[in-house]
Coordinates of C-alpha atoms in Angstrom, one line a residue:
Chain A
M4 CA 24.0 -170.6 55.3
S5 CA 25.9 -171.9 52.6
L6 CA 26.8 -168.4 51.0
P7 CA 30.4 -168.2 50.2
P8 CA 32.2 -165.7 52.5
L9 CA 33.5 -163.8 49.5
V10 CA 33.0 -163.8 45.9
A11 CA 34.5 -161.2 43.6
R12 CA 33.8 -161.0 39.8
G13 CA 35.5 -159.0 37.3
L14 CA 37.0 -156.3 39.4
R15 CA 38.7 -153.4 37.6
K16 CA 40.5 -150.5 39.3
R17 CA 42.6 -147.9 37.6
Y18 CA 44.9 -145.3 39.2
G19 CA 45.9 -143.0 36.2
D20 CA 47.6 -145.3 33.8
T21 CA 48.1 -148.2 36.2
H22 CA 45.5 -151.0 36.3
A23 CA 45.7 -152.0 39.9
L24 CA 43.0 -154.6 39.2
D25 CA 42.4 -155.8 35.7
G26 CA 39.7 -158.2 35.6
F27 CA 40.2 -159.9 39.1
D28 CA 38.0 -162.8 40.2
L29 CA 38.2 -164.5 43.5
E30 CA 35.9 -166.9 45.5
I31 CA 37.0 -168.1 48.9
E32 CA 35.7 -171.1 50.9
S33 CA 34.4 -171.0 54.4
G34 CA 36.7 -171.9 57.4
A35 CA 39.9 -172.0 55.4
V36 CA 43.0 -169.8 54.9
H37 CA 43.1 -168.3 51.4
A38 CA 46.4 -166.6 50.3
L39 CA 46.6 -163.9 47.7
L40 CA 50.2 -164.3 46.6
G41 CA 51.9 -161.7 44.4
P42 CA 54.8 -159.3 44.1
N43 CA 54.8 -155.8 45.2
G44 CA 52.3 -153.8 43.1
A45 CA 50.3 -156.8 42.1
G46 CA 47.2 -155.4 43.3
K47 CA 46.8 -157.4 46.5
S48 CA 46.1 -154.5 48.8
T49 CA 43.7 -152.9 46.3
A50 CA 41.8 -156.1 46.3
V51 CA 41.6 -156.4 50.0
N52 CA 40.7 -152.7 50.5
T53 CA 37.9 -153.2 48.0
F54 CA 36.6 -156.2 49.9
A55 CA 36.7 -154.2 53.1
T56 CA 34.7 -151.4 51.6
L57 CA 37.6 -148.9 51.8
T58 CA 38.2 -148.6 48.0
R59 CA 35.6 -148.5 45.4
C60 CA 36.2 -150.4 42.2
D61 CA 35.6 -149.0 38.8
E62 CA 34.0 -152.1 37.7
G63 CA 32.9 -155.5 39.0
E64 CA 31.1 -156.9 42.0
V65 CA 32.0 -158.1 45.4
R66 CA 29.8 -160.0 47.7
V67 CA 30.8 -160.7 51.3
A68 CA 28.5 -163.5 52.7
G69 CA 26.0 -162.5 50.0
R70 CA 26.1 -158.7 50.7
D71 CA 27.2 -156.3 48.0
V72 CA 30.1 -154.2 49.3
R73 CA 28.9 -151.2 47.3
K74 CA 25.2 -151.3 48.3
E75 CA 25.6 -152.5 51.9
P76 CA 28.9 -151.2 53.1
A77 CA 27.9 -150.9 56.7
A78 CA 26.6 -154.6 56.9
V79 CA 29.9 -155.8 55.3
R80 CA 31.9 -153.8 57.8
S81 CA 30.2 -155.4 60.7
S82 CA 30.9 -158.8 59.5
V83 CA 34.5 -158.5 58.4
G84 CA 37.7 -157.6 60.2
L85 CA 40.6 -155.7 58.4
V86 CA 44.1 -155.9 59.6
G87 CA 45.9 -153.5 57.3
Q88 CA 49.4 -153.5 56.0
H89 CA 50.8 -151.2 58.6
A90 CA 50.0 -152.0 62.2
A91 CA 47.0 -149.6 62.7
L92 CA 47.4 -149.0 66.3
D93 CA 47.4 -146.0 68.6
E94 CA 51.0 -146.0 69.7
I95 CA 50.5 -143.8 72.8
L96 CA 47.6 -145.8 74.2
F97 CA 48.3 -149.0 76.1
G98 CA 47.7 -152.3 74.3
R99 CA 44.5 -152.9 76.4
E100 CA 43.2 -149.4 75.8
N101 CA 43.6 -149.9 72.0
L102 CA 41.4 -153.1 72.1
V103 CA 38.9 -151.5 74.4
M104 CA 38.6 -148.3 72.2
F105 CA 38.1 -150.3 69.1
G106 CA 35.6 -152.5 71.0
R107 CA 33.7 -149.4 72.0
L108 CA 33.7 -148.2 68.5
Y109 CA 32.2 -151.6 67.4
G110 CA 29.3 -150.7 69.7
L111 CA 30.4 -152.8 72.8
S112 CA 29.5 -151.4 76.2
K113 CA 32.5 -150.4 78.4
S114 CA 32.5 -153.6 80.4
A115 CA 32.0 -155.8 77.4
A116 CA 34.8 -154.1 75.6
S117 CA 37.1 -154.6 78.5
E118 CA 36.1 -158.2 78.9
R119 CA 36.7 -158.9 75.2
A120 CA 40.0 -157.1 75.3
D121 CA 41.2 -159.2 78.2
E122 CA 40.2 -162.3 76.4
L123 CA 42.1 -161.4 73.4
L124 CA 45.1 -160.3 75.1
G125 CA 45.1 -163.6 76.9
T126 CA 44.6 -165.5 73.6
F127 CA 47.6 -163.7 71.9
G128 CA 49.9 -163.8 74.9
L129 CA 49.8 -160.1 75.5
L130 CA 48.5 -159.9 79.1
D131 CA 52.0 -159.1 80.4
A132 CA 52.3 -156.1 78.1
A133 CA 48.6 -155.1 78.3
D134 CA 49.3 -151.9 80.3
R135 CA 52.3 -150.5 78.4
K136 CA 52.3 -148.1 75.7
V137 CA 52.2 -149.8 72.1
S138 CA 55.2 -147.8 71.2
T139 CA 57.2 -150.0 73.5
Y140 CA 56.0 -153.3 71.8
S141 CA 58.1 -155.4 69.5
G142 CA 57.1 -155.8 65.8
G143 CA 55.6 -159.2 66.6
M144 CA 53.6 -158.0 69.6
R145 CA 52.3 -155.1 67.6
R146 CA 51.1 -157.3 64.8
R147 CA 49.5 -159.6 67.3
L148 CA 47.7 -156.8 68.9
D149 CA 46.7 -155.5 65.5
I150 CA 45.2 -158.9 64.5
A151 CA 43.5 -159.1 67.9
A152 CA 41.8 -155.7 67.2
G153 CA 40.6 -157.1 63.9
L154 CA 38.9 -160.0 65.8
I155 CA 37.0 -158.0 68.4
R156 CA 33.7 -158.6 67.0
R157 CA 34.5 -162.2 66.0
P158 CA 34.2 -161.6 62.3
A159 CA 33.3 -164.5 60.1
L160 CA 35.9 -163.3 57.6
L161 CA 39.3 -161.6 58.5
F162 CA 41.6 -159.9 56.0
L163 CA 45.2 -159.9 56.8
D164 CA 47.1 -157.6 54.5
E165 CA 50.7 -158.7 54.5
P166 CA 50.7 -159.7 58.2
T167 CA 54.5 -160.5 58.4
T168 CA 56.0 -157.9 56.2
G169 CA 58.9 -156.5 57.9
L170 CA 59.0 -159.0 60.8
D171 CA 62.0 -161.0 61.9
P172 CA 61.6 -164.8 61.5
R173 CA 60.7 -165.2 65.2
A174 CA 58.0 -162.7 65.1
R175 CA 56.8 -164.2 61.9
N176 CA 56.5 -167.6 63.5
E177 CA 54.4 -166.0 66.2
V178 CA 52.1 -164.5 63.7
W179 CA 51.8 -167.7 61.8
Q180 CA 50.8 -169.5 65.1
T181 CA 48.2 -166.6 65.6
V182 CA 46.8 -167.2 62.2
R183 CA 46.4 -171.0 62.7
Q184 CA 44.7 -170.3 66.0
I185 CA 42.2 -168.0 64.3
V186 CA 41.3 -170.5 61.7
D187 CA 41.0 -173.2 64.3
A188 CA 38.4 -171.0 66.1
G189 CA 36.4 -171.0 62.8
T190 CA 37.2 -167.8 61.2
T191 CA 37.9 -167.6 57.5
V192 CA 41.1 -165.8 56.6
L193 CA 42.1 -164.2 53.4
L194 CA 45.7 -163.1 53.7
T195 CA 48.0 -161.4 51.2
T196 CA 51.6 -162.1 51.1
Q197 CA 54.6 -161.7 49.0
Y198 CA 56.4 -164.6 50.8
L199 CA 55.9 -167.8 49.1
D200 CA 56.8 -169.9 52.1
E201 CA 54.2 -168.1 54.1
A202 CA 51.5 -169.0 51.6
D203 CA 52.9 -172.6 51.6
Q204 CA 52.8 -172.8 55.4
L205 CA 49.5 -171.2 56.1
A206 CA 47.1 -171.4 53.1
D207 CA 44.8 -174.1 52.1
R208 CA 44.2 -172.4 48.8
I209 CA 46.4 -169.9 47.0
T210 CA 45.6 -167.4 44.3
V211 CA 48.7 -166.1 42.6
M212 CA 48.2 -162.6 41.3
D213 CA 50.2 -160.4 39.1
A214 CA 49.4 -157.1 37.5
G215 CA 45.9 -157.0 38.8
R216 CA 44.9 -160.5 37.4
V217 CA 44.7 -164.0 38.7
V218 CA 47.7 -166.0 37.3
A219 CA 47.0 -169.3 38.9
E220 CA 45.0 -170.8 41.6
G221 CA 45.1 -174.0 43.5
S222 CA 46.3 -175.7 46.7
P223 CA 50.1 -175.4 47.5
Q224 CA 50.5 -178.9 46.3
Q225 CA 48.7 -178.4 43.1
L226 CA 50.7 -175.3 42.3
K227 CA 53.9 -177.2 43.0
R228 CA 52.9 -180.2 40.9
R229 CA 52.5 -177.9 38.1
L230 CA 56.4 -177.8 37.8
G231 CA 56.6 -181.5 37.9
G232 CA 57.9 -183.8 40.6
D233 CA 61.2 -184.0 42.5
R234 CA 64.4 -183.9 40.5
V235 CA 68.0 -185.1 41.0
L236 CA 70.6 -182.5 39.7
V237 CA 74.0 -183.9 39.0
T238 CA 76.9 -181.6 38.2
A239 CA 79.6 -183.0 36.0
P240 CA 83.3 -182.3 36.8
A241 CA 84.0 -181.1 33.2
H242 CA 81.9 -180.4 30.1
A243 CA 83.5 -183.3 28.3
D244 CA 81.9 -185.7 30.9
L245 CA 78.4 -184.3 30.4
D246 CA 77.1 -186.6 27.7
R247 CA 78.5 -189.7 29.2
L248 CA 76.8 -188.8 32.4
A249 CA 73.5 -188.1 30.9
A250 CA 73.6 -191.4 29.2
A251 CA 74.5 -193.3 32.3
L252 CA 71.7 -191.7 34.3
G253 CA 69.1 -191.5 31.7
G254 CA 68.6 -187.8 32.4
T255 CA 68.7 -184.6 30.3
A256 CA 71.9 -182.5 30.0
D257 CA 72.2 -178.8 30.4
A258 CA 75.6 -177.6 28.9
E259 CA 75.4 -174.2 30.4
L260 CA 75.0 -175.4 34.0
R261 CA 77.3 -178.6 33.4
Q262 CA 74.3 -180.4 34.9
V263 CA 72.1 -183.5 34.3
T264 CA 68.6 -183.6 35.5
V265 CA 67.0 -186.8 36.3
E266 CA 63.3 -186.9 36.9
A267 CA 62.2 -188.7 39.8
G268 CA 59.4 -191.3 39.1
Q269 CA 56.3 -192.5 41.0
D270 CA 58.7 -193.7 44.0
G271 CA 59.8 -190.1 44.8
G272 CA 63.0 -188.2 45.1
A273 CA 64.8 -190.4 47.7
A274 CA 64.4 -193.4 45.5
A275 CA 65.6 -191.5 42.5
L276 CA 68.6 -190.3 44.4
T277 CA 69.5 -193.8 45.5
A278 CA 69.2 -195.0 42.0
V279 CA 71.4 -192.2 40.6
V280 CA 74.1 -192.9 43.1
R281 CA 74.1 -196.6 42.2
A282 CA 74.2 -195.8 38.5
L283 CA 77.2 -193.5 39.1
D284 CA 78.9 -196.2 41.2
A285 CA 78.2 -198.8 38.5
A286 CA 79.6 -196.7 35.7
G287 CA 82.5 -195.5 37.6
L288 CA 81.8 -191.9 37.1
E289 CA 82.9 -189.0 39.2
V290 CA 80.6 -185.9 39.9
D291 CA 81.1 -182.5 41.3
D292 CA 77.7 -182.4 43.1
I293 CA 74.5 -184.1 43.6
L294 CA 71.4 -182.3 44.7
L295 CA 67.8 -183.4 45.3
R296 CA 65.4 -180.7 44.4
R297 CA 61.8 -180.4 45.3
P298 CA 59.9 -177.7 43.3
T299 CA 59.4 -174.7 45.5
L300 CA 56.7 -172.0 45.3
D301 CA 59.3 -169.7 44.3
E302 CA 59.8 -171.5 41.0
V303 CA 56.1 -171.7 40.5
F304 CA 55.9 -168.0 41.1
L305 CA 58.8 -167.0 39.0
H306 CA 57.5 -169.3 36.3
L307 CA 53.9 -167.9 36.5
T308 CA 54.7 -164.4 36.7
A309 CA 57.8 -164.5 34.5
R310 CA 59.5 -161.8 36.5
D311 CA 63.2 -161.4 36.6
A312 CA 63.4 -160.1 40.2
A313 CA 62.1 -162.5 42.8
P314 CA 60.1 -160.9 45.5
T315 CA 61.8 -160.4 48.9
G316 CA 61.0 -164.0 50.0
P317 CA 63.6 -166.5 51.0
A318 CA 66.0 -167.3 48.1
P319 CA 65.3 -170.6 46.3
T320 CA 67.3 -173.5 47.6
G321 CA 69.3 -174.1 44.5
P322 CA 70.1 -172.9 41.0
A323 CA 67.4 -171.6 38.7
P324 CA 64.8 -174.1 37.7
T325 CA 66.0 -176.1 34.9
G326 CA 63.5 -179.0 34.6
P327 CA 60.6 -179.1 32.3
A328 CA 59.4 -175.6 33.1
P329 CA 59.6 -173.2 30.3
T330 CA 60.8 -169.9 31.6
G331 CA 59.3 -167.7 28.9
P332 CA 56.6 -165.3 29.5
A333 CA 53.9 -167.4 31.2
P334 CA 50.8 -165.7 32.3
T335 CA 48.8 -166.7 29.4
D336 CA 48.9 -170.4 29.9
T337 CA 46.9 -170.4 33.0
A338 CA 44.1 -172.5 31.7
S339 CA 45.9 -175.0 29.7
T340 CA 48.7 -176.5 31.9
E341 CA 46.8 -178.7 34.4
G342 CA 43.3 -179.6 35.2
A343 CA 43.8 -178.8 38.8
L344 CA 44.4 -175.2 38.0
R345 CA 41.9 -172.6 36.8
Chain B
M256 CA 20.2 -146.4 69.4
N257 CA 19.4 -144.0 66.6
A258 CA 22.1 -142.9 64.2
V259 CA 22.8 -139.4 65.7
A260 CA 23.1 -140.8 69.2
A261 CA 25.4 -143.5 67.8
T262 CA 27.6 -141.0 66.0
L263 CA 27.9 -139.0 69.1
R264 CA 28.8 -141.9 71.3
Q265 CA 31.4 -143.0 68.8
S266 CA 32.8 -139.5 68.5
W267 CA 33.1 -139.5 72.4
V268 CA 35.3 -142.5 72.2
I269 CA 37.6 -140.8 69.8
T270 CA 37.6 -137.7 71.8
L271 CA 38.5 -139.7 75.0
R272 CA 41.3 -141.3 73.0
D273 CA 42.7 -138.0 71.9
L274 CA 42.5 -136.5 75.4
K275 CA 44.4 -139.6 76.7
H276 CA 47.2 -138.7 74.3
W277 CA 47.6 -135.3 76.1
Q278 CA 47.3 -136.9 79.5
R279 CA 50.1 -139.3 78.6
E280 CA 52.3 -136.9 76.6
P281 CA 51.4 -133.5 78.1
W282 CA 54.2 -131.7 76.4
T283 CA 52.3 -131.2 73.2
P284 CA 49.4 -129.3 74.6
V285 CA 51.7 -127.6 77.2
F286 CA 54.0 -126.3 74.5
G287 CA 51.1 -125.2 72.5
I288 CA 50.0 -123.1 75.4
A289 CA 53.4 -121.9 76.2
F290 CA 53.8 -120.8 72.6
S291 CA 50.8 -118.5 72.8
V292 CA 51.9 -117.1 76.2
M293 CA 55.3 -116.4 74.5
L294 CA 53.6 -114.4 71.8
V295 CA 51.9 -112.3 74.4
L296 CA 55.3 -111.6 76.1
V297 CA 57.0 -110.9 72.8
F298 CA 54.5 -108.5 71.5
G299 CA 53.3 -107.1 74.8
Y300 CA 56.7 -106.3 76.2
L301 CA 59.4 -106.8 73.6
L302 CA 57.8 -105.0 70.4
G303 CA 54.7 -103.5 71.9
G304 CA 56.3 -100.4 73.1
A305 CA 57.1 -99.3 69.7
I306 CA 53.6 -100.0 68.4
A307 CA 51.1 -97.1 68.7
L308 CA 47.4 -97.5 67.9
P309 CA 45.8 -95.1 65.4
G310 CA 43.1 -94.2 67.9
G311 CA 45.3 -94.2 70.9
G312 CA 44.6 -96.8 73.7
D313 CA 46.6 -99.2 75.6
Y314 CA 48.4 -101.7 73.3
L315 CA 48.3 -104.7 75.7
A316 CA 44.5 -104.3 75.9
Y317 CA 44.4 -104.3 72.1
L318 CA 46.8 -107.2 71.8
M319 CA 45.1 -109.8 74.0
P320 CA 42.0 -110.3 72.1
G321 CA 44.2 -110.5 68.9
I322 CA 46.4 -113.1 70.6
F323 CA 43.2 -115.1 71.5
A324 CA 42.2 -115.2 67.9
L325 CA 45.7 -115.9 66.7
S326 CA 46.0 -118.9 68.9
M327 CA 42.6 -120.3 67.7
M328 CA 44.0 -120.0 64.2
F329 CA 47.5 -121.6 65.0
G330 CA 45.5 -124.6 66.5
I331 CA 45.1 -125.7 62.9
E332 CA 48.6 -127.0 63.0
A333 CA 47.9 -129.3 65.8
T334 CA 44.6 -130.6 64.3
M335 CA 46.4 -131.2 60.8
S336 CA 49.4 -133.0 62.1
A337 CA 47.2 -135.3 64.4
I338 CA 45.1 -136.1 61.5
A339 CA 48.0 -136.6 59.1
N340 CA 49.8 -138.8 61.7
D341 CA 46.7 -141.0 62.0
S342 CA 46.2 -141.5 58.4
K343 CA 49.8 -142.1 57.7
K344 CA 50.0 -144.8 60.4
G345 CA 46.8 -146.6 59.1
V346 CA 44.9 -145.9 62.1
T347 CA 42.4 -143.9 60.1
D348 CA 41.9 -146.7 57.7
R349 CA 41.1 -148.9 60.6
F350 CA 38.5 -146.5 61.7
R351 CA 37.2 -146.4 58.3
S352 CA 36.9 -150.2 58.1
L353 CA 34.8 -150.1 61.4
P354 CA 30.9 -150.1 61.2
I355 CA 31.1 -146.5 62.5
S356 CA 29.7 -143.1 61.1
G357 CA 32.2 -141.3 58.8
A358 CA 31.6 -138.2 60.9
A359 CA 32.7 -139.8 64.2
V360 CA 36.4 -139.5 63.7
P361 CA 36.6 -135.8 62.7
L362 CA 33.9 -135.0 65.3
G363 CA 35.8 -136.8 67.9
R364 CA 38.9 -134.9 67.0
A365 CA 37.0 -131.7 67.2
G366 CA 35.7 -132.4 70.7
A367 CA 39.3 -133.0 71.9
D368 CA 40.8 -130.0 70.2
L369 CA 38.0 -127.7 71.5
V370 CA 38.8 -128.9 75.0
N371 CA 42.4 -128.1 74.4
S372 CA 41.6 -124.7 72.9
A373 CA 39.3 -123.8 75.7
A374 CA 42.1 -124.7 78.2
E375 CA 44.5 -122.6 76.1
L376 CA 42.1 -119.6 76.2
A377 CA 41.6 -119.9 79.9
V378 CA 45.4 -119.8 80.5
L379 CA 45.7 -116.8 78.1
M380 CA 42.9 -114.9 79.8
V381 CA 44.1 -115.6 83.3
G382 CA 47.6 -114.7 82.3
G383 CA 46.2 -111.5 80.5
L384 CA 44.4 -110.4 83.7
L385 CA 47.6 -110.9 85.6
I386 CA 49.5 -108.6 83.4
G387 CA 46.9 -105.8 83.2
W388 CA 44.4 -106.9 80.4
S389 CA 40.8 -106.7 81.5
A390 CA 37.5 -107.5 80.1
S391 CA 35.3 -104.7 81.0
G392 CA 32.1 -105.9 79.0
S393 CA 29.1 -107.5 80.7
V394 CA 29.4 -111.2 81.5
A395 CA 27.1 -112.1 78.5
A396 CA 29.4 -110.2 76.2
T397 CA 32.4 -111.8 77.5
V398 CA 30.9 -115.3 77.2
L399 CA 29.8 -114.5 73.6
G400 CA 33.4 -113.4 72.9
V401 CA 34.7 -116.7 74.1
V402 CA 32.0 -118.6 72.0
L403 CA 33.1 -116.7 68.8
L404 CA 36.7 -117.6 69.6
L405 CA 35.8 -121.3 69.9
W406 CA 33.7 -121.0 66.9
L407 CA 36.6 -119.8 64.9
R408 CA 38.6 -122.7 66.2
F409 CA 36.0 -125.0 65.0
A410 CA 36.2 -123.7 61.4
M411 CA 39.9 -124.0 61.8
L412 CA 39.5 -127.6 63.0
V413 CA 37.5 -128.5 60.0
L414 CA 40.1 -126.9 57.7
G415 CA 42.8 -128.7 59.7
V416 CA 41.1 -132.0 59.3
F417 CA 40.7 -131.4 55.6
L418 CA 44.4 -130.4 55.1
G419 CA 45.5 -133.3 57.3
L420 CA 43.6 -135.8 55.2
T421 CA 44.7 -134.2 51.9
F422 CA 48.4 -133.4 52.5
R423 CA 49.6 -136.3 54.5
G424 CA 53.4 -136.0 54.1
E425 CA 55.6 -134.2 56.4
G426 CA 55.9 -131.4 53.9
G427 CA 52.2 -130.5 54.2
V428 CA 52.4 -130.0 57.8
T429 CA 55.5 -128.0 57.5
A430 CA 54.0 -125.9 54.8
V431 CA 51.0 -125.1 57.0
Q432 CA 53.3 -124.3 60.0
V433 CA 55.2 -121.8 57.9
L434 CA 52.1 -120.3 56.2
V435 CA 50.1 -119.6 59.3
W436 CA 52.6 -116.9 60.2
P437 CA 52.0 -114.6 57.3
L438 CA 48.4 -115.5 57.1
G439 CA 48.0 -114.9 60.9
F440 CA 50.0 -111.6 60.9
L441 CA 48.2 -110.2 57.8
S442 CA 45.3 -109.3 60.1
N443 CA 44.5 -106.8 62.8
V444 CA 45.5 -109.1 65.6
L445 CA 48.9 -107.4 66.2
V446 CA 48.7 -104.0 64.7
A447 CA 45.8 -102.0 63.4
P448 CA 45.3 -102.3 59.6
E449 CA 45.1 -98.5 59.4
S450 CA 48.9 -98.4 59.8
M451 CA 49.4 -100.7 56.7
P452 CA 49.4 -99.6 53.0
G453 CA 45.9 -99.4 51.7
W454 CA 45.6 -102.6 49.8
L455 CA 47.2 -104.6 52.6
A456 CA 44.9 -103.1 55.1
V457 CA 41.9 -104.3 53.0
L458 CA 43.2 -107.9 52.9
A459 CA 44.0 -107.7 56.7
Q460 CA 40.5 -106.5 57.4
W461 CA 39.0 -109.3 55.4
N462 CA 41.0 -111.9 57.1
P463 CA 38.6 -114.2 59.1
I464 CA 40.7 -113.9 62.2
S465 CA 40.4 -110.1 62.1
A466 CA 36.7 -110.3 62.4
T467 CA 36.9 -112.5 65.5
A468 CA 39.6 -110.4 67.1
A469 CA 37.6 -107.1 66.3
A470 CA 34.3 -108.6 67.8
C471 CA 36.2 -109.7 70.9
R472 CA 37.8 -106.3 71.4
E473 CA 34.2 -104.9 71.2
L474 CA 32.8 -107.4 73.5
F475 CA 35.6 -107.3 76.0
G476 CA 35.5 -103.6 76.0
N477 CA 39.1 -103.3 74.7
P478 CA 40.2 -100.6 72.3
T479 CA 39.5 -101.6 68.7
G480 CA 42.1 -99.5 66.9
I481 CA 39.5 -99.1 64.3
T482 CA 38.6 -95.9 62.7
G483 CA 36.5 -97.0 59.9
G484 CA 36.0 -99.8 57.4
V485 CA 33.8 -102.9 57.3
L486 CA 35.0 -104.2 60.6
A487 CA 34.0 -101.0 62.5
D488 CA 30.3 -101.7 61.9
H489 CA 30.0 -105.4 61.4
A490 CA 32.7 -107.1 63.4
L491 CA 30.2 -109.3 65.3
L492 CA 28.4 -110.4 62.2
L493 CA 31.5 -111.2 60.4
A494 CA 32.9 -113.0 63.4
A495 CA 29.9 -115.2 63.2
L496 CA 29.7 -115.5 59.4
W497 CA 33.4 -116.2 58.6
P498 CA 33.7 -119.6 60.4
A499 CA 30.3 -120.5 59.1
V500 CA 31.5 -120.0 55.5
L501 CA 34.6 -121.8 56.1
T502 CA 32.8 -124.8 57.7
L503 CA 30.2 -124.9 55.0
V504 CA 32.9 -125.0 52.3
F505 CA 35.2 -127.4 54.0
L506 CA 33.0 -129.8 55.7
P507 CA 31.7 -131.5 52.5
L508 CA 35.3 -131.4 51.1
T509 CA 36.6 -133.0 54.5
A510 CA 33.7 -135.7 54.2
R511 CA 34.8 -136.5 50.7
A512 CA 38.6 -136.6 51.5
Y513 CA 37.7 -139.0 54.4
R514 CA 35.7 -141.3 52.1
R515 CA 38.5 -141.3 49.5
L516 CA 41.3 -141.7 51.7
S517 CA 42.6 -144.9 50.3
R518 CA 40.5 -144.3 47.0

């Protein structure tokens, strides 16, 4: 069947005065990882809860594998797995008992449920901890068990709501490994995240959302390209040198940052950097600093959502974006910038 | 498998899970039971000597059925905090995302809590017998008394699930833990309403747990302390009706709260 795993059209959901979803559309492709990227309060969880039949939208339509979540919630529930924001496990039960319990609730017989539990515990490297209380598990183990519980019935579509929020870097890596495993096994994954590098690492496609709306959509590469290519940033020792520097390098000067930006051409950042160094040498100019910058999703994100505070992701690797990106209020230019984006 | 059988099967899985909690962390139910035993000791021996029944009669015999009813009512706290805990931790949302009946989770909880309460009643009754309480009614009457007590517990369960789903914060559970005291004591379980000011006596008589306590005193052949009023004539009927009314009112509200949990 070629029905898309999930199509959502025109979702609206209001809580009092807040529009959690404000005309939200989404379509995801089979067999891929689709990331919903947005800051806290962007409406990611509301969207996922709506897809998983937990929340009812005020307006709009959601179809999971062609089934309407409103009209056939039971059918939808048996074809999706939901791994919510908090590790929804029974802390007092053992890891294995959790999986067996959820398996039994999915309608598996006792033996089938424990067979499946063992299989999943093995897949996620939890066999050694299988007969310990979940309350003794580390954050990463909990999360893996949580994801395993979402996979008991081999759902065609798995929702992961902020799977690595609150995890340390090592546990986060474990979860990423797990997600890749899941996708390799043929499950379509929709994950929400406020970590840009997470979307970059895992997703085939990213939907950036803010204030309940889609702000941009595309592959990580497409989104990054939206801010242009690599740049070399050269910092002048003093303001007086700035214009001479800009002229010698053929770049644009930024007086405030005492910096010249040189756009890399087709040959890429390394070639541009070499050219800059040669030009500096030839002109006999001194500089404070030279930096090769690749656009990060952080910049894309800040640019698109025009928010002052970055989400709690890793900090951008350099100063604020200076290149061709206008930093004004941006969410309105979604359609105009580049053909690759919606 | 038809829908009812499936729901019962799912409920049973939840019941087993809740029972396993107690097996693994037995202090919760043990303290619950110890608490009721303590109430017996406090009122039977510490304060009871100063309490005289209007119609005469042995205070301990009067007290025991009251404590039975009171412990059924106090069970509301355990139900509420278990439910609130589950929904806070997101376990309830996972249950809700499964293709199972919406009734399975509350029913499963009900199964486990009824087992717990039956055990508590057994301990209280054996303890009561040891210190001189006796049930002198027929076997059938005694069984009926126990059924009415568990029936009250069931209504408190429904109410507890509703409160747990609705007031999830720590404050909600604490509020109920405080409120059960005046609401439980404003009844005939510890003293005869006849000893209270008139308006308070009326309130106490119309307290659902008063009906259950009065009915049990009749059924167990214990002194009722009643000299008149609605409970004198209709204790059994009221003990059957009160929990039914509470269940009818709160079951739909509970179902609604469950469906709307993450709105």
